[in-house]
Amino acid sequence: MPNNRNENDASLGHLPPGQQLVSAGKWPLVGESPPAHAPEPWLVEVGGCVDRPRHWTIDQLRALPQETLTVDIHCVTRWSKPAAQFRGVRLERLLDAAGARADAQFVSFLARSERGHSTSLPLADALQLGALLALDCNGRPLPVEHGGPIRIVTPGRYFYKSLKWLARIELLAEDRLGYWEAAAGYHNHADPWREERYIASSVSRQQAARLIASRDFTGQDLRGLSAAGRDLSQLRAADALLRDADFRDCDLRGADFTRANLSNAHLGGADLKNAALIDADCEGANFSGADLRRADFTGASLLAASFSPTAMIDATTRIAAAQIDTLMPVEAAYVQAVLCGGKRAMRDS
Ligand SMILES: Nc1nc2c(c(=O)[nH]1)N[C@H]1C(S)=C(S)[C@@H](COP(=O)(O)O)O[C@H]1N2
Ligand SMILES: [Mo]
């Protein structure tokens, strides 16, 4: 069953589809920066559809019974970190204290952060999954960059349902989409076992056909675009939003993706010779079987991008050692091997 931890435990070798394990001890940082000013004391409020709106300080939360939760972290951009141990207070405990009313159907978590980040879940799901207000991770206070002093941990959902820097819990009669869900089209249900990463593309077939013919995507929002197999050589796509777009087997020779968002884009088998991916967001993108000779990845984010088993990479591919370090272990090994192999072949000839 999808939510049965014992069957789906990544540390036992089971990973949700399309996920890759980080190397032991690594924990990537994702999302916005920590709040510039942490109030003293830090308060967590509970309000909305409750009988007794309340707040707790961190010390008061630490004085409540604590529970430990071992979770496999699955980020939507395809990295997974197995068996992180979080400790803190069950959401259910605070909602019982505040008296959730019968009209409470959704729970919205709000962050103390610059953009007022939030995420939400059906209340029944949050309780059934055992959502936790985490204060510690692996025996230490939660580091601020990972949401300290307090974050939500929602097991069984992509990690964007685990809000950092928790300021307020609000019970709602109607759902209110969170930041990533509203602004970036992240799937609102977010079950990694069902690969609920994104909602369907907002681009109509006609729009897509027109743009593909023009070969100019500059600055456009084309999330989830279907362009597999198209001739898009010399495409202009600087600053375009191409998250989850399908460019499989495309001719993308000389394409300009400078600063484009290509996270989770499908570029398998694409011809990207001479393409510019400078400062592009390629997190979770798939380049398997792509021709990347003379492609330029300078400044691009490659966290959890994949290249194996057949991407064509050689000494003309501009990719830095520090970028290879951010790949998952199997992928880093592949890129290193083809780069070394290529150099040896060049020396031998
Ligand atoms: N306040 C806040 N919480 C957030 C985010 C964010 O940008 N702001 N990003 C989410 C996403 S997409 C992920 S994958 C996780 C990342 O947590 P980490 O940086 O501790 O790995 O935090 C989630 N919670
Ligand atoms: Mo994420």
Coordinates of C-alpha atoms and ligand atoms in Angstrom, one line a residue:
M1 CA 0.0 0.0 0.0
P2 CA 1.4 3.4 -0.9
N3 CA 1.4 4.7 2.6
N4 CA 2.8 1.7 4.3
R5 CA 6.2 2.7 5.4
N6 CA 7.6 -0.8 5.8
E7 CA 7.0 -1.6 2.2
N8 CA 8.2 1.7 0.8
D9 CA 11.2 2.5 3.0
A10 CA 13.9 4.0 0.8
S11 CA 16.5 2.8 3.2
L12 CA 15.4 -0.8 2.5
G13 CA 16.0 -0.2 -1.2
H14 CA 12.6 1.0 -2.2
L15 CA 12.4 4.5 -3.8
P16 CA 9.4 6.2 -5.3
P17 CA 9.5 6.3 -9.1
G18 CA 12.0 8.7 -10.7
Q19 CA 13.9 9.4 -7.4
Q20 CA 17.6 9.0 -6.6
L21 CA 19.3 8.8 -3.3
V22 CA 21.7 11.5 -2.1
S23 CA 25.0 10.3 -0.8
A24 CA 25.1 9.4 2.9
G25 CA 25.0 12.4 5.2
K26 CA 24.1 14.9 2.4
W27 CA 21.0 17.0 2.8
P28 CA 20.4 19.5 0.0
L29 CA 18.9 22.9 0.7
V30 CA 15.8 23.9 -1.3
G31 CA 13.6 27.0 -1.5
E32 CA 13.8 30.4 0.0
S33 CA 16.3 31.8 2.5
P34 CA 15.8 31.7 6.2
P35 CA 13.9 34.7 7.7
A36 CA 16.3 37.7 8.3
H37 CA 14.8 38.4 11.7
A38 CA 13.8 35.7 14.1
P39 CA 11.4 37.1 16.8
E40 CA 12.2 36.3 20.4
P41 CA 10.3 34.3 21.6
W42 CA 9.4 32.4 18.4
L43 CA 5.6 31.8 18.5
V44 CA 3.5 29.2 16.7
E45 CA -0.1 30.2 16.5
V46 CA -3.1 27.9 15.8
G47 CA -6.2 29.7 14.4
G48 CA -9.0 29.6 11.9
C49 CA -11.7 27.0 12.4
V50 CA -10.9 26.3 16.0
D51 CA -12.8 26.9 19.3
R52 CA -9.8 28.2 21.2
P53 CA -7.2 30.1 19.1
R54 CA -3.8 29.6 20.8
H55 CA -0.1 30.1 20.6
W56 CA 2.9 28.3 21.9
T57 CA 6.5 29.3 22.4
I58 CA 9.3 26.9 21.4
D59 CA 9.9 26.2 25.1
Q60 CA 6.3 25.4 25.7
L61 CA 6.3 23.1 22.6
R62 CA 9.4 21.3 24.0
A63 CA 7.6 20.8 27.3
L64 CA 4.9 18.8 25.5
P65 CA 5.3 15.1 24.9
Q66 CA 7.7 14.6 22.0
E67 CA 7.5 12.0 19.3
T68 CA 10.1 10.6 17.0
L69 CA 9.3 10.1 13.3
T70 CA 11.7 8.4 10.9
V71 CA 11.0 9.6 7.4
D72 CA 12.3 9.2 3.9
I73 CA 12.6 12.7 2.4
H74 CA 11.5 12.9 -1.3
C75 CA 12.0 16.2 -3.1
V76 CA 10.0 16.9 -6.2
T77 CA 13.3 17.6 -8.0
R78 CA 14.1 13.9 -7.7
W79 CA 16.5 13.6 -4.8
S80 CA 15.7 11.4 -1.8
K81 CA 17.3 11.3 1.6
P82 CA 16.4 8.1 3.5
A83 CA 15.6 7.7 7.2
A84 CA 15.9 11.3 8.6
Q85 CA 14.9 11.2 12.3
F86 CA 12.7 14.1 13.3
R87 CA 11.5 14.7 16.8
G88 CA 8.8 17.1 18.0
V89 CA 5.1 17.5 18.6
R90 CA 2.3 15.8 16.7
L91 CA 0.1 18.3 14.9
E92 CA -2.9 16.4 16.3
R93 CA -1.9 17.3 19.8
L94 CA -2.1 21.1 19.2
L95 CA -5.3 20.8 17.2
D96 CA -6.9 18.9 20.1
A97 CA -5.8 21.7 22.5
A98 CA -7.2 24.3 20.2
G99 CA -10.4 22.4 19.5
A100 CA -10.7 21.8 15.7
R101 CA -14.3 22.6 14.7
A102 CA -16.4 20.4 12.5
D103 CA -16.1 22.8 9.5
A104 CA -12.3 22.5 9.5
Q105 CA -11.5 20.6 6.3
F106 CA -8.0 21.8 5.4
V107 CA -4.9 22.8 7.2
S108 CA -2.7 25.6 6.0
F109 CA 0.9 26.0 7.3
L110 CA 2.3 29.5 7.1
A111 CA 6.0 30.4 7.4
R112 CA 7.7 33.3 9.0
S113 CA 9.5 34.2 5.8
E114 CA 10.0 37.1 3.4
R115 CA 7.4 35.8 0.9
G116 CA 5.0 34.5 3.5
H117 CA 5.5 31.0 2.2
S118 CA 2.7 28.5 2.9
T119 CA 1.5 25.0 2.0
S120 CA -1.7 23.2 2.7
L121 CA -3.2 19.7 3.0
P122 CA -6.7 18.2 3.6
L123 CA -6.9 18.1 7.4
A124 CA -7.8 14.3 7.4
D125 CA -4.6 13.6 5.3
A126 CA -2.3 15.6 7.6
L127 CA -3.6 13.7 10.6
Q128 CA -3.6 10.3 9.0
L129 CA 0.0 10.8 7.7
G130 CA 1.0 11.9 11.2
A131 CA 2.3 15.4 10.4
L132 CA 4.8 16.5 13.0
L133 CA 6.0 19.9 14.2
A134 CA 9.7 19.1 14.2
L135 CA 12.1 20.7 16.6
D136 CA 15.1 18.3 16.3
C137 CA 16.6 16.3 13.5
N138 CA 18.9 13.3 14.0
G139 CA 19.3 14.2 17.7
R140 CA 20.1 18.0 17.3
P141 CA 18.0 21.1 17.1
L142 CA 16.9 21.6 13.6
P143 CA 19.4 23.9 11.8
V144 CA 18.0 27.2 10.7
E145 CA 18.6 26.6 7.0
H146 CA 16.5 23.4 7.3
G147 CA 13.6 25.3 9.0
G148 CA 14.8 25.8 12.5
P149 CA 13.6 26.4 15.1
I150 CA 10.5 24.6 13.9
R151 CA 9.2 23.1 10.7
I152 CA 6.4 20.8 9.6
V153 CA 7.3 17.3 8.5
T154 CA 4.6 15.6 6.5
P155 CA 5.5 12.0 5.9
G156 CA 4.4 10.3 2.6
R157 CA 4.3 13.5 0.6
Y158 CA 6.9 15.4 -1.5
F159 CA 9.0 17.5 0.8
Y160 CA 7.3 20.8 -0.3
K161 CA 4.5 19.8 2.0
S162 CA 7.0 20.1 4.9
L163 CA 7.1 23.8 5.6
K164 CA 10.1 25.5 7.1
W165 CA 10.0 28.2 9.8
L166 CA 6.5 27.5 11.0
A167 CA 4.7 30.6 12.3
R168 CA 1.0 29.7 12.0
I169 CA -1.3 26.8 11.6
E170 CA -4.7 27.7 10.2
L171 CA -7.7 25.4 9.9
L172 CA -9.9 26.2 6.9
A173 CA -13.2 25.3 5.5
E174 CA -12.0 25.7 1.9
D175 CA -8.5 24.9 0.6
R176 CA -6.0 27.8 0.1
L177 CA -3.2 26.7 -2.3
G178 CA 0.3 27.1 -1.0
Y179 CA 3.2 29.0 -2.6
W180 CA 4.7 26.3 -4.8
E181 CA 1.3 24.9 -5.6
A182 CA -0.1 28.2 -6.8
A183 CA 3.0 29.9 -8.3
A184 CA 4.8 26.9 -9.8
G185 CA 2.1 24.4 -10.6
Y186 CA 3.3 21.8 -8.0
H187 CA 0.7 19.1 -7.6
N188 CA -1.5 19.7 -4.6
H189 CA -1.8 16.1 -3.5
A190 CA 2.0 15.4 -3.8
D191 CA 2.1 11.6 -3.3
P192 CA 5.6 10.5 -4.5
W193 CA 4.5 6.9 -5.0
R194 CA 2.0 8.2 -7.6
E195 CA 4.6 10.7 -9.0
E196 CA 2.2 13.6 -8.3
R197 CA 4.8 16.3 -9.1
Y198 CA 3.0 18.9 -11.2
I199 CA -0.4 19.7 -12.4
A200 CA -1.0 19.5 -16.2
S201 CA 0.5 22.1 -18.5
S202 CA -1.4 25.4 -18.8
V203 CA -0.3 25.8 -22.4
S204 CA -2.9 25.0 -25.0
R205 CA -2.0 22.8 -28.1
Q206 CA -2.5 25.8 -30.4
Q207 CA -0.3 28.1 -28.3
A208 CA 2.4 25.4 -28.1
A209 CA 2.3 24.8 -31.9
R210 CA 2.6 28.6 -32.6
L211 CA 5.5 29.0 -30.2
I212 CA 7.3 25.9 -31.5
A213 CA 7.0 27.3 -35.0
S214 CA 8.4 30.7 -33.9
R215 CA 11.3 29.1 -32.0
D216 CA 11.2 32.0 -29.6
F217 CA 10.3 31.1 -26.0
T218 CA 12.1 34.0 -24.4
G219 CA 10.7 34.8 -21.0
Q220 CA 7.5 32.7 -21.6
D221 CA 5.8 30.5 -19.0
L222 CA 5.7 27.1 -20.8
R223 CA 5.6 24.7 -17.9
G224 CA 4.9 21.2 -18.9
L225 CA 5.1 22.0 -22.7
S226 CA 5.0 19.0 -25.0
A227 CA 7.6 19.4 -27.7
A228 CA 9.0 15.9 -28.0
G229 CA 10.8 15.1 -31.3
R230 CA 10.6 18.7 -32.7
D231 CA 13.2 20.6 -34.6
L232 CA 14.0 23.4 -32.3
S233 CA 17.6 24.1 -33.3
Q234 CA 18.7 27.7 -32.5
L235 CA 15.7 28.0 -30.1
R236 CA 15.7 31.2 -28.1
A237 CA 14.5 30.3 -24.6
A238 CA 16.4 32.6 -22.3
D239 CA 14.5 33.2 -19.0
A240 CA 11.7 30.8 -20.0
L241 CA 9.8 28.7 -17.5
L242 CA 10.1 25.2 -18.8
R243 CA 9.7 23.1 -15.7
D244 CA 8.6 19.6 -16.5
A245 CA 8.7 20.4 -20.3
D246 CA 9.1 17.5 -22.7
F247 CA 12.0 18.0 -25.2
R248 CA 12.8 14.3 -25.7
D249 CA 14.7 13.6 -28.9
C250 CA 14.4 17.3 -30.0
D251 CA 17.0 18.9 -32.2
L252 CA 18.2 21.7 -29.8
R253 CA 21.5 22.4 -31.4
G254 CA 22.7 25.9 -30.4
A255 CA 19.6 26.5 -28.3
D256 CA 19.8 29.4 -25.8
F257 CA 18.4 28.4 -22.4
T258 CA 20.3 31.0 -20.4
R259 CA 18.6 31.5 -17.0
A260 CA 15.7 29.2 -18.0
N261 CA 14.0 27.0 -15.5
L262 CA 14.4 23.5 -16.8
S263 CA 13.8 21.7 -13.5
N264 CA 12.5 18.2 -14.1
A265 CA 12.5 18.8 -17.9
H266 CA 12.8 15.7 -20.1
L267 CA 15.7 16.2 -22.5
G268 CA 16.5 12.5 -23.0
G269 CA 18.0 11.9 -26.5
A270 CA 17.9 15.6 -27.4
D271 CA 20.7 17.1 -29.5
L272 CA 22.0 19.9 -27.3
K273 CA 25.3 20.4 -29.1
N274 CA 26.5 24.0 -28.6
A275 CA 23.4 24.8 -26.4
A276 CA 23.8 27.5 -23.7
L277 CA 22.4 26.4 -20.3
I278 CA 24.2 29.2 -18.5
D279 CA 22.7 29.9 -15.1
A280 CA 19.8 27.6 -15.9
D281 CA 17.9 25.7 -13.2
C282 CA 18.3 22.0 -14.3
E283 CA 17.5 20.4 -11.0
G284 CA 16.0 16.9 -11.6
A285 CA 16.3 17.4 -15.4
N286 CA 16.9 14.2 -17.5
F287 CA 19.7 14.4 -20.1
S288 CA 20.0 10.6 -20.6
G289 CA 21.2 10.0 -24.2
A290 CA 21.4 13.7 -25.0
D291 CA 24.3 15.0 -27.0
L292 CA 26.0 17.6 -24.8
R293 CA 29.2 18.2 -26.7
R294 CA 30.1 21.9 -26.6
A295 CA 27.0 22.5 -24.4
D296 CA 27.7 25.2 -21.7
F297 CA 26.4 24.5 -18.2
T298 CA 28.3 27.4 -16.6
G299 CA 26.5 28.5 -13.4
A300 CA 23.7 26.0 -13.9
S301 CA 22.1 24.2 -11.0
L302 CA 22.4 20.4 -11.6
L303 CA 21.2 19.0 -8.3
A304 CA 19.8 15.5 -9.0
A305 CA 20.0 16.0 -12.8
S306 CA 20.6 12.7 -14.6
F307 CA 22.9 11.8 -17.5
S308 CA 23.4 8.1 -17.4
P309 CA 23.6 5.7 -19.1
T310 CA 24.2 7.3 -22.4
A311 CA 24.6 11.1 -22.4
M312 CA 27.4 12.3 -24.7
I313 CA 29.7 14.4 -22.6
D314 CA 33.3 15.2 -23.4
A315 CA 36.0 17.7 -22.7
T316 CA 34.1 20.3 -24.8
T317 CA 31.1 20.1 -22.4
R318 CA 31.4 23.1 -20.0
I319 CA 30.6 21.6 -16.6
A320 CA 32.5 22.3 -13.5
A321 CA 33.8 19.9 -10.8
A322 CA 31.7 21.7 -8.2
Q323 CA 28.6 21.0 -10.3
I324 CA 29.4 17.3 -10.8
D325 CA 29.6 17.2 -6.9
T326 CA 25.9 18.2 -6.7
L327 CA 24.8 15.2 -8.7
M328 CA 23.6 12.0 -7.0
P329 CA 26.4 9.5 -6.6
V330 CA 25.6 7.2 -9.6
E331 CA 25.3 10.2 -11.9
A332 CA 28.4 11.9 -10.6
A333 CA 30.3 8.6 -11.2
Y334 CA 29.0 8.4 -14.7
V335 CA 29.9 11.9 -15.7
Q336 CA 33.4 11.5 -14.1
A337 CA 33.9 8.2 -16.0
V338 CA 32.9 9.6 -19.4
L339 CA 35.1 12.7 -18.8
C340 CA 38.1 10.6 -17.9
G341 CA 37.4 8.1 -20.6
G342 CA 37.2 10.8 -23.1
K343 CA 40.5 12.4 -22.0
R344 CA 42.2 9.0 -22.1
A345 CA 40.9 8.3 -25.6
M346 CA 42.1 11.7 -26.7
R347 CA 45.6 11.0 -25.3
D348 CA 45.7 7.6 -26.8
S349 CA 44.8 8.8 -30.3
Ligands
LIG1 N1 9.1 28.2 4.3 C1 9.5 27.4 3.3 N2 9.3 26.1 3.4 C2 9.7 25.2 2.4 C3 10.2 25.7 1.2 C4 10.3 27.1 1.1 O1 10.8 27.6 0.0 N3 10.0 27.9 2.1 N4 10.5 24.8 0.2 C5 9.9 23.4 0.3 C6 10.6 22.5 -0.6 S1 10.3 22.6 -2.2 C7 11.5 21.5 -0.1 S2 12.1 20.3 -1.1 C8 11.8 21.5 1.3 C9 13.3 21.6 1.4 O2 13.8 21.4 2.7 P1 15.3 21.5 3.1 O3 15.9 22.7 2.5 O4 15.4 21.3 4.5 O5 15.9 20.3 2.3 O6 11.3 22.6 2.1 C10 10.0 22.9 1.7 N5 9.5 23.9 2.7
MO2 MO 11.2 20.5 -3.2

